[in-house]
Coordinates of C-alpha atoms in Angstrom, one line a residue:
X81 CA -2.1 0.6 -18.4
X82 CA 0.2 3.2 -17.1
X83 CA 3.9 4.6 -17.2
X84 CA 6.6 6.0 -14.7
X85 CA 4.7 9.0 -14.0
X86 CA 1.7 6.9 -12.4
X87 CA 1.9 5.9 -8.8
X88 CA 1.2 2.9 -7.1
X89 CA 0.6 2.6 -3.1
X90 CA 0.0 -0.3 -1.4
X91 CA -2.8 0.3 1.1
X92 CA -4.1 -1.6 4.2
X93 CA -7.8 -1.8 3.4
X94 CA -8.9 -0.6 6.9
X95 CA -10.7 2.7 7.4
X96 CA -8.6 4.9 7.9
X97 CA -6.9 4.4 4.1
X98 CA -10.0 4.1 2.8
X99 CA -11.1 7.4 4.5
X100 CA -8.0 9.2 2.7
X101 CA -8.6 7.7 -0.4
X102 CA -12.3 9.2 -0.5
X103 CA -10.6 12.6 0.6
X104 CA -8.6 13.0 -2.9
X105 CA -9.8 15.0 -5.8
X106 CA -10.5 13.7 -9.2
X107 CA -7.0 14.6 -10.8
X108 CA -5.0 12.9 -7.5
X109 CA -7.2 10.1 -8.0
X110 CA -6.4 9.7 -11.6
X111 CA -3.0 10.1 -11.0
X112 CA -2.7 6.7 -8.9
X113 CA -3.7 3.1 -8.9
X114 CA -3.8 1.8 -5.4
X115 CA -3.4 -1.7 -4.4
X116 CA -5.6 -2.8 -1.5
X117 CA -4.3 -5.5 0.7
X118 CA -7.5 -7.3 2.6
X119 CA -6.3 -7.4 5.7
X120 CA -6.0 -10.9 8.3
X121 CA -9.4 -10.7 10.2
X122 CA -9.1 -9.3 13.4
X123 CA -8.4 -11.5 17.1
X124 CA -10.7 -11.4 19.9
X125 CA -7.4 -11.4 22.9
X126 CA -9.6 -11.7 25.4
X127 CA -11.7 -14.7 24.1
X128 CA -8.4 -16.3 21.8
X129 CA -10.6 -16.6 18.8
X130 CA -10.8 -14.6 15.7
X131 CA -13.4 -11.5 16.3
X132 CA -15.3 -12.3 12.9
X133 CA -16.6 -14.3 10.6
X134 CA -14.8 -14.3 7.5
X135 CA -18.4 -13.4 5.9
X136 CA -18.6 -10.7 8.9
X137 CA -15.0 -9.7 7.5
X138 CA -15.8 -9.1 4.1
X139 CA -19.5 -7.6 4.5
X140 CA -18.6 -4.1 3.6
X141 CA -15.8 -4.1 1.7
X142 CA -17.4 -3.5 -1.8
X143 CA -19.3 -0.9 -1.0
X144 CA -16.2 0.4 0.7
X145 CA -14.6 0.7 -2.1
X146 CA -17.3 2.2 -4.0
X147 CA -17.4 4.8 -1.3
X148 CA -13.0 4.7 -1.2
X149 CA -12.5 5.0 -5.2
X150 CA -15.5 6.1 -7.1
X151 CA -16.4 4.2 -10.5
X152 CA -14.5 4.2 -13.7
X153 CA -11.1 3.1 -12.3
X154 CA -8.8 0.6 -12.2
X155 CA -7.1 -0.8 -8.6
X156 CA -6.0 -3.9 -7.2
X157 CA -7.3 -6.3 -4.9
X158 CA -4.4 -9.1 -3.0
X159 CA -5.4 -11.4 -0.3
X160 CA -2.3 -11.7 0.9
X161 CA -3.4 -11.8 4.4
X162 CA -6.3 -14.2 4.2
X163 CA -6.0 -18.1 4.4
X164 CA -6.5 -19.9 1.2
X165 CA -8.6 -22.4 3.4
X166 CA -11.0 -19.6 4.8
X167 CA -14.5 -20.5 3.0
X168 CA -17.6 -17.8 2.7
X169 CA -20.8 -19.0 4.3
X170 CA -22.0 -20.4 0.4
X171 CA -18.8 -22.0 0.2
X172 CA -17.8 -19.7 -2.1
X173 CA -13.7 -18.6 -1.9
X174 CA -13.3 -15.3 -0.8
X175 CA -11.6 -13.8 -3.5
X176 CA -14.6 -14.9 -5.6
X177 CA -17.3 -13.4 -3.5
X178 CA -15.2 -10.3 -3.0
X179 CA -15.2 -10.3 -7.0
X180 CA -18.4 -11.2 -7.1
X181 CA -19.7 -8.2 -4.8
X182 CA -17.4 -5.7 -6.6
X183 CA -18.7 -6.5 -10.1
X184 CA -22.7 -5.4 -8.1
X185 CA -21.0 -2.8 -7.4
X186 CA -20.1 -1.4 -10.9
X187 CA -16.1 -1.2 -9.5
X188 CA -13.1 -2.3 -11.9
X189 CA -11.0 -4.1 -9.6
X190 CA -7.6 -6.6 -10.8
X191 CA -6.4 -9.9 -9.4
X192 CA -3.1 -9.7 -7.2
X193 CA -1.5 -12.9 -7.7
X194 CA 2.2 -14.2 -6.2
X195 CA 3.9 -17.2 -7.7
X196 CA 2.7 -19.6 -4.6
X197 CA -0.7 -19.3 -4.8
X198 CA -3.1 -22.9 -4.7
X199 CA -4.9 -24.5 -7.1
X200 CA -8.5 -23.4 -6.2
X201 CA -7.3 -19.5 -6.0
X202 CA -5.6 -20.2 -9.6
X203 CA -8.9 -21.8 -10.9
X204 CA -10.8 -18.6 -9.3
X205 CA -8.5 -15.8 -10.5
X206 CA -9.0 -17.8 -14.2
X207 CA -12.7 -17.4 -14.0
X208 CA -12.3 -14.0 -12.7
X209 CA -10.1 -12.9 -15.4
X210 CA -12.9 -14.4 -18.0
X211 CA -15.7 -12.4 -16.6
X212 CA -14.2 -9.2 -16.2
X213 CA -11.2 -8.9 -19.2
X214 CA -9.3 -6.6 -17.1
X215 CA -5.9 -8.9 -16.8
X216 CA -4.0 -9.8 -13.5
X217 CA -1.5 -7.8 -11.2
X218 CA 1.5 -10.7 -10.7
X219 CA 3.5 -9.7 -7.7
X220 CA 6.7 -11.0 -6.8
X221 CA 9.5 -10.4 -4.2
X222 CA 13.1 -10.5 -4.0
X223 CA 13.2 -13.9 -2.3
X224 CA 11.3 -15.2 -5.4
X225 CA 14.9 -14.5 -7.2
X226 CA 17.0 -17.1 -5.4
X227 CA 14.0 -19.5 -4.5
X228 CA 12.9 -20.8 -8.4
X229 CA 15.3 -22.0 -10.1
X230 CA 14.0 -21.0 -13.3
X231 CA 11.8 -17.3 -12.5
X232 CA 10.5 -17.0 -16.1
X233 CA 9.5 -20.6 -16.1
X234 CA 7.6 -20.5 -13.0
X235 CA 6.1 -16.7 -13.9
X236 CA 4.9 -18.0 -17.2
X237 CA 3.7 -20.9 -15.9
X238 CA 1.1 -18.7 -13.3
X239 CA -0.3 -16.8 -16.3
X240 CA -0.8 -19.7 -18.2
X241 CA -2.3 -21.0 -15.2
X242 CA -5.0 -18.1 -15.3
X243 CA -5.3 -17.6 -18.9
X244 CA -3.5 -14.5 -19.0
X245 CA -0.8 -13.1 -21.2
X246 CA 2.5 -10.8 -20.3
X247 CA 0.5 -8.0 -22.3
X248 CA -2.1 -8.5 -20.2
X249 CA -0.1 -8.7 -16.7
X250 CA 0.5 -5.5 -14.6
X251 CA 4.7 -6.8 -12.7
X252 CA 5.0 -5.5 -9.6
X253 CA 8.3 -6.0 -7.5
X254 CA 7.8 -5.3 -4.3
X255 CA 11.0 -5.0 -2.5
X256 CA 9.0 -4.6 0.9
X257 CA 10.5 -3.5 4.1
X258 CA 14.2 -1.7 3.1
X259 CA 14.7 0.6 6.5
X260 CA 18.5 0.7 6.1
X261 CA 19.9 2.0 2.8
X262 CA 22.4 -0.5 3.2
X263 CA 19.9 -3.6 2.9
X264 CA 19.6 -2.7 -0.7
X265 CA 21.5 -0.6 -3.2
X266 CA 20.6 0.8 -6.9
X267 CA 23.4 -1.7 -7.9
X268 CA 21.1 -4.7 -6.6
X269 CA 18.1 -3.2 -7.5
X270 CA 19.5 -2.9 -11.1
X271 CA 20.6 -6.4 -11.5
X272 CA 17.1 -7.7 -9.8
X273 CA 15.3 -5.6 -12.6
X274 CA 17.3 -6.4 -15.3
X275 CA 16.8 -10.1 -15.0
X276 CA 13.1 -10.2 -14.9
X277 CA 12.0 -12.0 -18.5
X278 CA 10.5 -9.9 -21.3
X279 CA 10.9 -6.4 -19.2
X280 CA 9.3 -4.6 -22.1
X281 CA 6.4 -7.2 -22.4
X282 CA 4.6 -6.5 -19.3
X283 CA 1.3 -4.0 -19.4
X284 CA 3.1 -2.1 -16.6
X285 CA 6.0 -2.3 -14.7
X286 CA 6.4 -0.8 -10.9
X287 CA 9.0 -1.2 -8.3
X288 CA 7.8 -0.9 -4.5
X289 CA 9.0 -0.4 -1.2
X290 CA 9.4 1.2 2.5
X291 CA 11.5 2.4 5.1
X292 CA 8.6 3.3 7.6
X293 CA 9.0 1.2 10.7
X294 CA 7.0 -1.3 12.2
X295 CA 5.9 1.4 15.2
X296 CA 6.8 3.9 16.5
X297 CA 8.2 2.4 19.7
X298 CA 11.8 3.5 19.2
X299 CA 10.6 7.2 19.0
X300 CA 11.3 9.5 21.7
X301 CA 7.8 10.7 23.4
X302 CA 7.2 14.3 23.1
X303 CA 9.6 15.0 20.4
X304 CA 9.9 15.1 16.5
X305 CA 11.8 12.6 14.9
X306 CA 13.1 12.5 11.0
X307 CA 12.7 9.2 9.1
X308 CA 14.7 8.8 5.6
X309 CA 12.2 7.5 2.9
X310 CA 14.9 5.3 1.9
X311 CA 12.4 4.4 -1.0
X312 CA 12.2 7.6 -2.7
X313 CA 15.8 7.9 -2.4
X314 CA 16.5 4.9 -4.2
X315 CA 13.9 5.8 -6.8
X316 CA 15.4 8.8 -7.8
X317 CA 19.1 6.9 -7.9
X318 CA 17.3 4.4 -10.6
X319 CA 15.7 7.5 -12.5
X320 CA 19.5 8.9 -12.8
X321 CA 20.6 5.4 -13.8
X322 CA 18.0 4.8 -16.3
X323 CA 20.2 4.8 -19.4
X324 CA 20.9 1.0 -17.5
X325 CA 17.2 0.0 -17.6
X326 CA 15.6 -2.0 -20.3
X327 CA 12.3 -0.3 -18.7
X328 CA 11.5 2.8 -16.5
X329 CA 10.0 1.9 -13.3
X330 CA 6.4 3.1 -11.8
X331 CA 7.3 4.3 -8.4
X332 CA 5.3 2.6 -5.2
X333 CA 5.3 2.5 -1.9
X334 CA 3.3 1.6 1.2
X335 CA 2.2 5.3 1.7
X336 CA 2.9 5.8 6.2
X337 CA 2.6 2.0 6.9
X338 CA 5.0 -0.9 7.5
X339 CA 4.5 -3.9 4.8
X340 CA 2.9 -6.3 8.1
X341 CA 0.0 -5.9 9.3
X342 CA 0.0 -4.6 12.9
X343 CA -2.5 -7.0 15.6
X344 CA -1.7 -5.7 19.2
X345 CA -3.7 -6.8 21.9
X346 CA -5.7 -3.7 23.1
X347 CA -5.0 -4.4 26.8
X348 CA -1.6 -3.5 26.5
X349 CA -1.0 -1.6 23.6
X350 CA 0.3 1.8 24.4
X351 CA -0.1 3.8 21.8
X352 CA 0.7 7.4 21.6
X353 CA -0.4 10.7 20.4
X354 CA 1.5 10.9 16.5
X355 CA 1.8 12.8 13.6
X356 CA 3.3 10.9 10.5
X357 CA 4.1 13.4 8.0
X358 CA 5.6 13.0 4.6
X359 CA 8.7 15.3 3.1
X360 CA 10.9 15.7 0.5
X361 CA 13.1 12.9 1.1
X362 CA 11.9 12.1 4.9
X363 CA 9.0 11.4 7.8
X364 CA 8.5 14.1 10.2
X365 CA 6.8 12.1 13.1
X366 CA 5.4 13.9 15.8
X367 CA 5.1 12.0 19.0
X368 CA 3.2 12.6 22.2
X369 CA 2.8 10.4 25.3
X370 CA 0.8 7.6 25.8
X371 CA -2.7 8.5 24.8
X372 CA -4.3 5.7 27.5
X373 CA -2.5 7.7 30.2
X374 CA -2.5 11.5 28.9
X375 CA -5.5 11.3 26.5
X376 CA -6.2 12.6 22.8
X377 CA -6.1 16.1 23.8
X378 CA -3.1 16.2 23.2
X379 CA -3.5 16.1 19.2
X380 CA -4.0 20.0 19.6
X381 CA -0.9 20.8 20.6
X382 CA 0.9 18.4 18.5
X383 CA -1.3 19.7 15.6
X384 CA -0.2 23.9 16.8
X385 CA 3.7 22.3 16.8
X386 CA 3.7 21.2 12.9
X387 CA 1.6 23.8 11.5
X388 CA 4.4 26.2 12.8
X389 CA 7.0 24.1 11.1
X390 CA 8.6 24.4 7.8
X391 CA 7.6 20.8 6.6
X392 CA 3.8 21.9 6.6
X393 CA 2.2 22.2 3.6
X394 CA -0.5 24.4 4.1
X395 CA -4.2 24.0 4.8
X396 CA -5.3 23.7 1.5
X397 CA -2.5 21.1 0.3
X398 CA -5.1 18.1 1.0
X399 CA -7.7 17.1 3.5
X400 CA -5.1 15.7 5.7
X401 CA -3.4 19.2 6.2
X402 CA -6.8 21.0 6.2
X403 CA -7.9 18.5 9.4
X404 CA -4.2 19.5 11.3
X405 CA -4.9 23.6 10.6
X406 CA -8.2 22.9 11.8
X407 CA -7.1 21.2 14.7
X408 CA -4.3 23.3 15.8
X409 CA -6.7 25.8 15.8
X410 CA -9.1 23.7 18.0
X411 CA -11.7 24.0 15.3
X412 CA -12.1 20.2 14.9
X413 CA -10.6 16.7 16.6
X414 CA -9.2 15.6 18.2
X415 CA -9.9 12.4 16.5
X416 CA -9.2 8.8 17.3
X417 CA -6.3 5.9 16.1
X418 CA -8.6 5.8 12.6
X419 CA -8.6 9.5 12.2
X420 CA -4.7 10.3 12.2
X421 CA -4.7 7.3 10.0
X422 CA -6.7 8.7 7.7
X423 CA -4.9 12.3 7.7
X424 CA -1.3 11.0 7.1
X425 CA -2.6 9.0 4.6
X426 CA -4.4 12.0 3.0
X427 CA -1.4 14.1 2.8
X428 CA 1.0 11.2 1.9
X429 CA -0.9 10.4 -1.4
X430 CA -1.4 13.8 -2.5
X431 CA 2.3 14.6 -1.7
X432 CA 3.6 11.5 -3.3
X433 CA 1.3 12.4 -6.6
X434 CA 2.8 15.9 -6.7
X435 CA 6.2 15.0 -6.0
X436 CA 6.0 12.5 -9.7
X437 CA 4.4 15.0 -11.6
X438 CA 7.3 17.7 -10.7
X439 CA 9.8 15.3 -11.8
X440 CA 7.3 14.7 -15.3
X441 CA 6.9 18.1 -15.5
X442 CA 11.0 18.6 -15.6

């Protein structure tokens, strides 16, 4: 499906992703294959319930992605974050009416599976895979190393499960949050790859991961902070070491985001007026003060702050950078939670594209 010099982010499907991806060109776009994690529904705090329906939930997503990715290409779809006992108003599954509503759509989306998954999500993903002959993505995690006793038995065993073969099967290990370099090492990642069964057999192989934090409490306000993308790094350390690879890996990551999902309670969240900006190697994160207390006014002058610095790309190095020249020049914004979302997002994919095809290219 692809090779190393593809890209594959793992995206929260809430608006502001799906705004960047709609942002990208046709040769960005082309370049990656995102996955899209549904994300839990939302909680009403005040009334201790969830906010939606899971039919309310899932309303818009197809034509979402429609909207998000265009026709013609290939992404994936996990539910993850949504109970395998939720039940549509037709008693349909959700991953089936999802499927269901993407196929109206025209879209080519894959099945994310993990090696834990029920019976009746099994059965579905089966029926899926019949209707559409576009394979499976199979996902699995470090812990699933140490927790089955036999990992090619029990991987196997979920494809037959689905009527799918390895050639057919997109591997993704996602390594997940790795904020310290320390927690992992190219040594570990090395032995974790080399034991996976039948390396070469799999459609495509991609290794994923992140070092961006869970918030961005621990940041001083009205400063810039550097974050290492320990991910990159150790990327790069398994591109120098490929002569100890059975198989290059496809590079992924979870573009500006933390692998869980964030639900604060809105009437005491304090969120602040930030920038995340991708780097070489590192985050730039520009942080204001509290945005309930000093408002979103305050985007301009963060905004004039990083188009002076040497990190910035330019204005016309995405969408995302053409929105902070804009702003900084109090042309446009300042935008809400959704919209800096959306613009660190933006830049993140295009930069992450660009940064694989330098390395191709060399």
């Amino acid at each position: 499906m692809f090779d190393h010099r593809h890209y594959v982010p793992i995206l929260k499907g809430r608006q502001g992703e799906y705004g960047a991806l709609e942002t990208l060109n046709f040769t960005v776009k082309g370049s990656l294959t995102p996955l899209i994690e549904i994300p839990p529904i939302p909680w009403n705090f005040t009334e201790r319930q969830p906010a939606k329906s899971i039919d309310g939930h899932l309303a818009k997503v197809a034509a979402t992605m429609r909207r998000s990715l265009g026709l013609g290409s290939s992404f994936f779809i996990d539910f993850l974050w949504i109970s395998e006992t939720e039940r549509m108003e037709d008693g349909a599954l959700p991953v089936e009416w999802i499927f269901r509503a993407a196929r109206e759509q025209g879209l080519l989306p894959i099945p994310v599976l993990n090696l834990v998954k029920g019976t009746e999500i099994l059965e579905a993903t089966r029926e899926i895979v019949q209707l559409d002959q576009l394979g499976v993505c199979l996902r699995i995690q470090r812990e699933d190393f140490t927790e089955f006793t036999n990992l090619e038995e029990q991987m196997l065993t979920t494809l037959e499960q689905v009527s799918v073969s390895i050639a057919n099967t997109d591997l993704i290990l996602d390594l997940r949050s790795i904020i310290e370099p320390r927690q992992i090492d190219v040594d570990s990642v090395i032995r974790l790859v080399e034991s996976i069964p039948r390396l070469r057999q799999w459609r495509s192989f991609t290794i994923t991961a992140t070092s961006f934090p869970e918030n961005l409490a621990g940041l001083p306000p009205s400063d810039s902070s550097i974050l290492e993308r320990t991910e990159w790094n150790l990327w790069l350390d398994l591109l120098r070491r490929r002569r100890e690879l059975s198989r290059r890996p496809t590079f992924g990551d979870y573009a500006i985001s933390h692998p869980e999902p964030s639900e604060v309670d809105p009437r005491i969240m304090s969120a602040s007026a930030s920038i995340r900006y991708t780097a070489d190697q590192s985050w730039l994160v520009l942080k204001g003060r509290s945005l309930r207390k000093n408002g979103f006014g305050q985007f301009f002058e963060v905004c004039r702050e990083l188009v002076g610095r040497a990190e910035y790309s330019g204005s016309n190095f995405s969408w995302g950078d053409k929105y902070i020249c804009d702003c900084a020049d109090g042309m446009d914004g300042p935008g809400n939670l959704t919209t800096w979302r959306k613009v660190g997002t933006s830049h993140h994919l295009v930069f992450a594209v660009r940064q694989l095809a330098n390395l191709s290219g060399s």
